[in-house]
Tab-separated table of C-alpha atoms (C1' of nucleotides) in Angstrom:
chain	number	residue	atom	x	y	z
B	153	MET	CA	-2.328	12.824	3.494
B	154	GLU	CA	-4.780	11.838	0.795
B	155	LEU	CA	-1.941	10.595	-1.365
B	156	ILE	CA	-1.227	7.800	1.099
B	157	ARG	CA	-4.867	6.705	1.118
B	158	ILE	CA	-4.734	6.498	-2.636
B	159	TYR	CA	-1.609	4.390	-2.676
B	160	GLU	CA	-3.092	2.102	-0.049
B	161	CYS	CA	-5.885	1.401	-2.474
B	162	LEU	CA	-3.475	0.708	-5.281
B	163	CYS	CA	-1.424	-1.961	-3.586
B	164	ASP	CA	-3.827	-4.812	-4.095
B	165	GLU	CA	-4.213	-6.627	-7.366
B	166	THR	CA	-7.966	-7.068	-7.132
B	167	ARG	CA	-8.436	-3.359	-6.589
B	168	LEU	CA	-6.170	-2.506	-9.491
B	169	ARG	CA	-8.234	-4.750	-11.703
B	170	LEU	CA	-11.424	-3.093	-10.527
B	171	LEU	CA	-10.055	0.362	-11.202
B	172	ASN	CA	-8.769	-0.671	-14.571
B	173	ILE	CA	-12.229	-1.806	-15.575
B	174	LEU	CA	-13.894	1.237	-14.095
B	175	ALA	CA	-11.722	3.433	-16.267
B	176	GLN	CA	-13.914	2.219	-19.121
B	177	GLY	CA	-17.106	3.270	-17.413
B	178	PRO	CA	-19.592	2.448	-14.645
B	179	LEU	CA	-20.465	-1.140	-13.894
B	180	CYS	CA	-22.405	-3.222	-11.411
B	181	VAL	CA	-21.012	-5.752	-8.969
B	182	CYS	CA	-22.261	-8.828	-10.737
B	183	HIS	CA	-20.291	-7.887	-13.830
B	184	PHE	CA	-17.161	-7.405	-11.842
B	185	GLN	CA	-17.659	-10.904	-10.554
B	186	GLU	CA	-18.065	-12.145	-14.080
B	187	ILE	CA	-14.987	-10.371	-15.379
B	188	LEU	CA	-12.637	-10.951	-12.466
B	189	ARG	CA	-13.996	-14.398	-11.724
B	190	GLU	CA	-13.626	-13.833	-8.031
B	191	PRO	CA	-16.170	-14.523	-5.278
B	192	GLN	CA	-18.805	-11.943	-4.492
B	193	VAL	CA	-17.525	-11.167	-0.992
B	194	LYS	CA	-14.113	-10.385	-2.302
B	195	ILE	CA	-15.355	-8.018	-4.976
B	196	SER	CA	-17.791	-6.363	-2.647
B	197	LYS	CA	-15.257	-5.821	0.084
B	198	HIS	CA	-12.684	-4.321	-2.205
B	199	LEU	CA	-15.240	-1.992	-3.707
B	200	ALA	CA	-16.198	-0.917	-0.189
B	201	TYR	CA	-12.550	-0.282	0.557
B	202	LEU	CA	-12.142	1.818	-2.555
B	203	ARG	CA	-15.284	3.688	-1.723
B	204	SER	CA	-14.224	4.417	1.853
B	205	ARG	CA	-11.221	6.223	0.453
B	206	GLY	CA	-13.000	8.074	-2.275
B	207	LEU	CA	-11.609	6.146	-5.235
B	208	VAL	CA	-15.057	5.101	-6.394
B	209	GLU	CA	-18.622	6.230	-5.965
B	210	CYS	CA	-21.737	4.159	-6.172
B	211	GLU	CA	-25.394	4.466	-6.688
B	212	ARG	CA	-28.156	1.968	-6.223
B	213	GLN	CA	-30.299	1.065	-9.170
B	214	GLY	CA	-32.979	-1.363	-8.143
B	215	ASN	CA	-31.254	-4.443	-6.850
B	216	TRP	CA	-27.966	-3.430	-8.380
B	217	MET	CA	-25.201	-1.200	-7.212
B	218	ILE	CA	-23.519	0.720	-9.970
B	219	TYR	CA	-19.934	1.692	-9.243
B	220	GLU	CA	-17.998	4.347	-11.059
B	221	LEU	CA	-14.936	6.532	-10.748
B	222	PRO	CA	-15.558	9.817	-8.945
B	223	ALA	CA	-17.208	12.506	-11.030
B	224	LYS	CA	-14.806	15.113	-9.655
B	225	PRO	CA	-11.562	13.389	-8.752
B	226	SER	CA	-8.906	15.345	-6.909
B	227	ARG	CA	-5.830	16.309	-8.840
B	228	GLU	CA	-3.881	13.613	-7.061
B	229	LEU	CA	-6.388	10.947	-7.847
B	230	ARG	CA	-6.625	11.988	-11.467
B	231	THR	CA	-2.870	11.919	-11.826
B	232	ASN	CA	-2.553	8.520	-10.237
B	233	LEU	CA	-5.367	6.940	-12.175
B	234	ALA	CA	-3.764	8.166	-15.373
B	235	CYS	CA	-0.471	6.702	-14.258
B	236	LEU	CA	-2.141	3.408	-13.494
B	237	GLN	CA	-3.731	3.341	-16.911
B	238	ASP	CA	-0.346	3.880	-18.404
B	239	CYS	CA	1.184	1.014	-16.441
B	240	ALA	CA	-1.728	-1.364	-16.740
B	241	ARG	CA	-1.776	-1.173	-20.493
B	242	GLU	CA	1.073	-3.641	-20.726
B	243	HIS	CA	-0.068	-6.219	-18.227
B	244	PRO	CA	-1.747	-9.293	-19.679
B	245	ALA	CA	-3.946	-9.619	-16.606
B	246	PHE	CA	-5.475	-6.218	-17.177
B	247	GLN	CA	-5.778	-6.733	-20.908
B	248	ARG	CA	-7.607	-9.956	-20.299
B	249	ASP	CA	-10.108	-8.218	-18.049
B	250	LEU	CA	-10.726	-5.578	-20.660
B	251	ALA	CA	-11.245	-8.250	-23.267
B	252	ARG	CA	-13.872	-9.843	-21.079
B	253	LEU	CA	-15.470	-6.465	-20.617
B	254	GLN	CA	-15.606	-6.124	-24.389
B	255	LYS	CA	-17.609	-9.303	-24.596
B	256	LEU	CA	-20.177	-7.750	-22.339
B	257	ALA	CA	-20.311	-4.619	-24.450
B	258	PRO	CA	-23.399	-5.552	-26.476
B	259	LYS	CA	-25.319	-6.365	-23.328
B	260	LEU	CA	-24.165	-3.168	-21.697
B	261	ALA	CA	-25.148	-1.098	-24.684
B	262	ALA	CA	-28.661	-2.513	-24.416
B	263	THR	CA	-29.186	-2.257	-20.679
B	264	GLY	CA	-26.692	0.227	-19.215
B	265	PRO	CA	-23.938	-0.396	-16.675
B	266	CYS	CA	-25.809	-3.187	-15.025
B	267	GLY	CA	-26.643	-5.150	-18.088
B	268	CYS	CA	-28.298	-7.905	-16.142
B	269	ALA	CA	-31.069	-9.533	-18.089
B	270	THR	CA	-33.765	-8.266	-15.801
B	271	ALA	CA	-32.446	-4.746	-15.378
B	272	LYS	CA	-34.042	-1.728	-16.938
B	273	PRO	CA	-31.927	0.568	-19.074
B	274	ALA	CA	-29.891	2.990	-16.994
B	275	ALA	CA	-30.408	6.730	-17.095
B	276	ARG	CA	-26.881	7.567	-18.199
Q	254	MET	CA	3.198	-8.085	-10.248
Q	255	GLU	CA	5.950	-5.528	-9.807
Q	256	LEU	CA	3.414	-2.732	-9.882
Q	257	ILE	CA	1.937	-3.907	-6.601
Q	258	ARG	CA	5.351	-3.978	-4.935
Q	259	ILE	CA	5.862	-0.413	-6.038
Q	260	TYR	CA	2.556	0.753	-4.636
Q	261	GLU	CA	3.256	-1.035	-1.372
Q	262	CYS	CA	6.322	1.119	-1.055
Q	263	LEU	CA	4.388	4.256	-1.781
Q	264	CYS	CA	1.737	3.911	0.885
Q	265	ASP	CA	3.838	5.114	3.777
Q	266	GLU	CA	4.596	8.737	4.425
Q	267	THR	CA	8.161	8.206	5.566
Q	268	ARG	CA	8.970	6.309	2.400
Q	269	LEU	CA	7.392	8.969	0.234
Q	270	ARG	CA	9.530	11.569	1.950
Q	271	LEU	CA	12.639	9.486	1.364
Q	272	LEU	CA	11.838	9.038	-2.301
Q	273	ASN	CA	11.053	12.697	-2.710
Q	274	ILE	CA	14.471	13.590	-1.371
Q	275	LEU	CA	16.205	10.925	-3.400
Q	276	ALA	CA	14.730	12.417	-6.540
Q	277	GLN	CA	17.241	15.227	-5.997
Q	278	GLY	CA	20.204	12.866	-5.835
Q	279	PRO	CA	22.024	10.286	-3.706
Q	280	LEU	CA	22.306	10.771	0.027
Q	281	CYS	CA	23.509	8.975	3.119
Q	282	VAL	CA	21.401	7.801	6.032
Q	283	CYS	CA	22.568	10.400	8.495
Q	284	HIS	CA	21.303	13.144	6.260
Q	285	PHE	CA	17.941	11.529	5.916
Q	286	GLN	CA	17.781	11.510	9.683
Q	287	GLU	CA	18.669	15.173	9.724
Q	288	ILE	CA	16.110	16.123	7.115
Q	289	LEU	CA	13.219	13.927	8.200
Q	290	ARG	CA	13.990	14.297	11.897
Q	291	GLU	CA	13.046	10.729	12.529
Q	292	PRO	CA	14.965	8.125	14.533
Q	293	GLN	CA	17.699	6.136	12.876
Q	294	VAL	CA	15.922	2.792	13.117
Q	295	LYS	CA	12.918	4.144	11.342
Q	296	ILE	CA	14.884	5.613	8.475
Q	297	SER	CA	17.069	2.573	8.136
Q	298	LYS	CA	14.167	0.157	8.100
Q	299	HIS	CA	12.224	2.062	5.520
Q	300	LEU	CA	15.277	2.307	3.291
Q	301	ALA	CA	15.702	-1.454	3.653
Q	302	TYR	CA	12.080	-1.922	2.674
Q	303	LEU	CA	12.505	0.260	-0.391
Q	304	ARG	CA	15.655	-1.574	-1.269
Q	305	SER	CA	14.068	-5.000	-0.951
Q	306	ARG	CA	11.604	-3.961	-3.598
Q	307	GLY	CA	14.040	-2.343	-5.938
Q	308	LEU	CA	12.994	1.269	-5.392
Q	309	VAL	CA	16.427	2.278	-4.196
Q	310	GLU	CA	19.965	1.031	-4.479
Q	311	CYS	CA	22.797	1.580	-2.066
Q	312	GLU	CA	26.501	1.477	-1.881
Q	313	ARG	CA	28.813	1.615	1.063
Q	314	GLN	CA	31.335	4.365	1.293
Q	315	GLY	CA	33.476	3.989	4.353
Q	316	ASN	CA	31.186	4.104	7.329
Q	317	TRP	CA	28.363	5.557	5.305
Q	318	MET	CA	25.738	4.029	3.138
Q	319	ILE	CA	24.805	6.087	0.139
Q	320	TYR	CA	21.299	5.518	-1.155
Q	321	GLU	CA	20.041	6.492	-4.545
Q	322	LEU	CA	17.267	5.789	-6.991
Q	323	PRO	CA	17.961	2.866	-9.327
Q	324	ALA	CA	20.267	3.639	-12.204
Q	325	LYS	CA	17.998	1.715	-14.581
Q	326	PRO	CA	14.462	1.906	-13.264
Q	327	SER	CA	11.776	-0.158	-14.930
Q	328	ARG	CA	9.231	1.661	-17.012
Q	329	GLU	CA	6.671	1.224	-14.249
Q	330	LEU	CA	8.955	2.592	-11.611
Q	331	ARG	CA	9.947	5.529	-13.738
Q	332	THR	CA	6.332	6.360	-14.474
Q	333	ASN	CA	5.319	6.154	-10.847
Q	334	LEU	CA	8.225	8.163	-9.531
Q	335	ALA	CA	7.378	10.881	-12.018
Q	336	CYS	CA	3.771	10.764	-10.867
Q	337	LEU	CA	4.870	11.031	-7.268
Q	338	GLN	CA	7.026	14.030	-8.081
Q	339	ASP	CA	4.051	15.630	-9.672
Q	340	CYS	CA	1.845	15.028	-6.630
Q	341	ALA	CA	4.472	15.795	-4.013
Q	342	ARG	CA	5.225	19.200	-5.438
Q	343	GLU	CA	2.186	20.659	-3.741
Q	344	HIS	CA	2.539	19.155	-0.305
Q	345	PRO	CA	4.086	21.383	2.356
Q	346	ALA	CA	5.638	18.379	4.077
Q	347	PHE	CA	7.632	17.496	0.991
Q	348	GLN	CA	8.543	21.075	0.278
Q	349	ARG	CA	9.837	21.453	3.785
Q	350	ASP	CA	12.087	18.441	3.361
Q	351	LEU	CA	13.478	19.823	0.157
Q	352	ALA	CA	14.128	23.132	1.845
Q	353	ARG	CA	16.113	21.341	4.511
Q	354	LEU	CA	17.990	19.500	1.818
Q	355	GLN	CA	18.855	22.833	0.253
Q	356	LYS	CA	20.466	23.941	3.476
Q	357	LEU	CA	22.766	20.962	3.264
Q	358	ALA	CA	23.640	21.766	-0.324
Q	359	PRO	CA	26.913	23.587	0.399
Q	360	LYS	CA	28.126	20.738	2.546
Q	361	LEU	CA	27.080	18.221	-0.072
Q	362	ALA	CA	28.826	20.111	-2.827
Q	363	ALA	CA	32.028	19.921	-0.819
Q	364	THR	CA	31.917	16.330	0.306
Q	365	GLY	CA	29.520	14.389	-1.925
Q	366	PRO	CA	26.279	12.630	-1.003
Q	367	CYS	CA	27.473	11.873	2.465
Q	368	GLY	CA	28.623	15.303	3.387
Q	369	CYS	CA	29.560	14.296	6.901
Q	370	ALA	CA	32.401	16.341	8.267
Q	371	THR	CA	34.765	13.421	8.343
Q	372	ALA	CA	33.850	11.938	4.985
Q	373	LYS	CA	36.107	12.112	2.003
Q	374	PRO	CA	34.755	13.555	-1.235
Q	375	ALA	CA	32.704	11.016	-3.167
Q	376	ALA	CA	33.703	9.705	-6.552
Q	377	ARG	CA	30.546	10.828	-8.312
O	146	DA	C1'	-46.200	-11.059	3.598
O	147	DA	C1'	-43.220	-14.401	1.761
O	148	DT	C1'	-39.643	-15.024	-1.415
O	149	DC	C1'	-35.918	-14.005	-4.475
O	150	DT	C1'	-31.895	-11.384	-6.084
O	151	DA	C1'	-27.948	-8.576	-5.719
O	152	DT	C1'	-25.004	-6.880	-2.579
O	153	DA	C1'	-23.115	-5.778	2.119
O	154	DT	C1'	-21.584	-6.931	6.735
O	155	DT	C1'	-19.942	-9.716	10.524
O	156	DC	C1'	-16.969	-13.018	12.508
O	157	DC	C1'	-12.956	-15.528	12.318
O	158	DT	C1'	-8.076	-16.499	11.320
O	159	DA	C1'	-3.666	-15.665	9.273
O	160	DT	C1'	-0.329	-12.559	7.519
O	161	DC	C1'	2.085	-8.376	7.263
O	162	DA	C1'	3.727	-3.871	8.412
O	163	DA	C1'	5.113	-0.157	11.794
O	164	DG	C1'	7.594	1.512	15.618
O	165	DG	C1'	10.663	1.309	19.521
O	166	DA	C1'	14.386	-0.772	22.437
O	167	DA	C1'	18.209	-3.233	22.438
O	168	DT	C1'	21.826	-5.250	20.061
O	169	DA	C1'	24.806	-6.487	16.148
O	170	DT	C1'	27.837	-5.381	12.223
O	171	DG	C1'	31.500	-3.393	9.452
O	172	DA	C1'	34.703	0.011	8.556
O	173	DA	C1'	37.776	3.485	10.433
O	174	DT	C1'	40.763	5.153	14.008
O	175	DC	C1'	43.506	5.168	18.047
H	300	DG	C1'	43.030	-5.158	19.215
H	301	DA	C1'	39.881	-1.951	21.431
H	302	DT	C1'	36.983	1.784	20.532
H	303	DT	C1'	34.077	4.692	17.846
H	304	DC	C1'	30.929	5.844	14.294
H	305	DA	C1'	27.267	4.981	10.950
H	306	DT	C1'	24.051	1.816	9.917
H	307	DA	C1'	21.502	-2.698	10.079
H	308	DT	C1'	19.031	-6.388	12.387
H	309	DT	C1'	16.423	-8.734	15.964
H	310	DC	C1'	12.761	-9.025	19.152
H	311	DC	C1'	8.529	-7.532	20.707
H	312	DT	C1'	3.887	-5.536	20.597
H	313	DT	C1'	0.225	-3.501	18.150
H	314	DG	C1'	-2.755	-2.450	14.443
H	315	DA	C1'	-4.282	-3.144	9.643
H	316	DT	C1'	-5.563	-6.051	5.864
H	317	DA	C1'	-7.005	-10.239	3.155
H	318	DG	C1'	-9.948	-14.014	2.482
H	319	DG	C1'	-13.656	-17.219	3.388
H	320	DA	C1'	-18.049	-18.781	5.654
H	321	DA	C1'	-22.112	-17.459	7.257
H	322	DT	C1'	-25.505	-14.104	7.717
H	323	DA	C1'	-27.896	-9.689	7.029
H	324	DT	C1'	-30.106	-6.156	4.157
H	325	DA	C1'	-32.725	-3.595	0.635
H	326	DG	C1'	-35.384	-3.611	-3.115
H	327	DA	C1'	-38.208	-6.328	-6.543
H	328	DT	C1'	-41.446	-9.948	-7.447
H	329	DT	C1'	-45.044	-13.031	-6.523
DNA sequence: AATCTATATTCCTATCAAGGAATATGAATC
DNA sequence: GATTCATATTCCTTGATAGGAATATAGATT
């Protein structure tokens, strides 16, 4: 049942934080590291986990991997992501992450979801 | 974070089935066994798991234990149970359980959430 | 081609959850 | 008080997951 796979993704704090950030738009791994302040392996593994269950999609852009929520989420996924948004809104931890994302906003506006100094502007 | 505890409960099919049934009202363990057609240990353990995380409450009534959803669920729990209801509606497995619950309805109406032949009518 | 950068994968260990078998508990009944 | 019934708990084995350290990879740069 797909629903179970979705819930399995949602029962880890790191993954919830990732999804919360992704709700704002696509982003590359290095920025997740910056925002979550967690080691690269941890971020990368959790993104792989999310990807294996269809909660995120990714696309390489030069050296960077840009992750984003699925373009066409299933009804179940859509419903649950909305529910998560609703719940996350109140948690300081999630708010803090979004605040950190805001600080990156200028950079992101200039260079796209990667925003690394050396990266070229993204297509989208 | 309570949210995580909730999701941990939701990532098992048996527990989802239990919660789906409980959304219709309180019930005793023997009826869960009847509806889910799973062994007693399994049902009992999953109910204990749900209970340990505040997703269900229970109350003894003679030999029977009546389980029900919390009288005062947190906002997060309420939101997620509603979301689950929304998602479960479409799954045959959940529908089937509800159909089986319907068959018990007459018995339940007569004797309360336990509905076992020997049980006395419940207070509620 | 050698190097650098961003990210992924492998290997390891520790923890947790699931399921079944057997057993324990608590309340009711004889 | 012994038995019965409904349910819970313990013990065991197995599989899944998390996290870190070390290493591999793919693309860009020199």
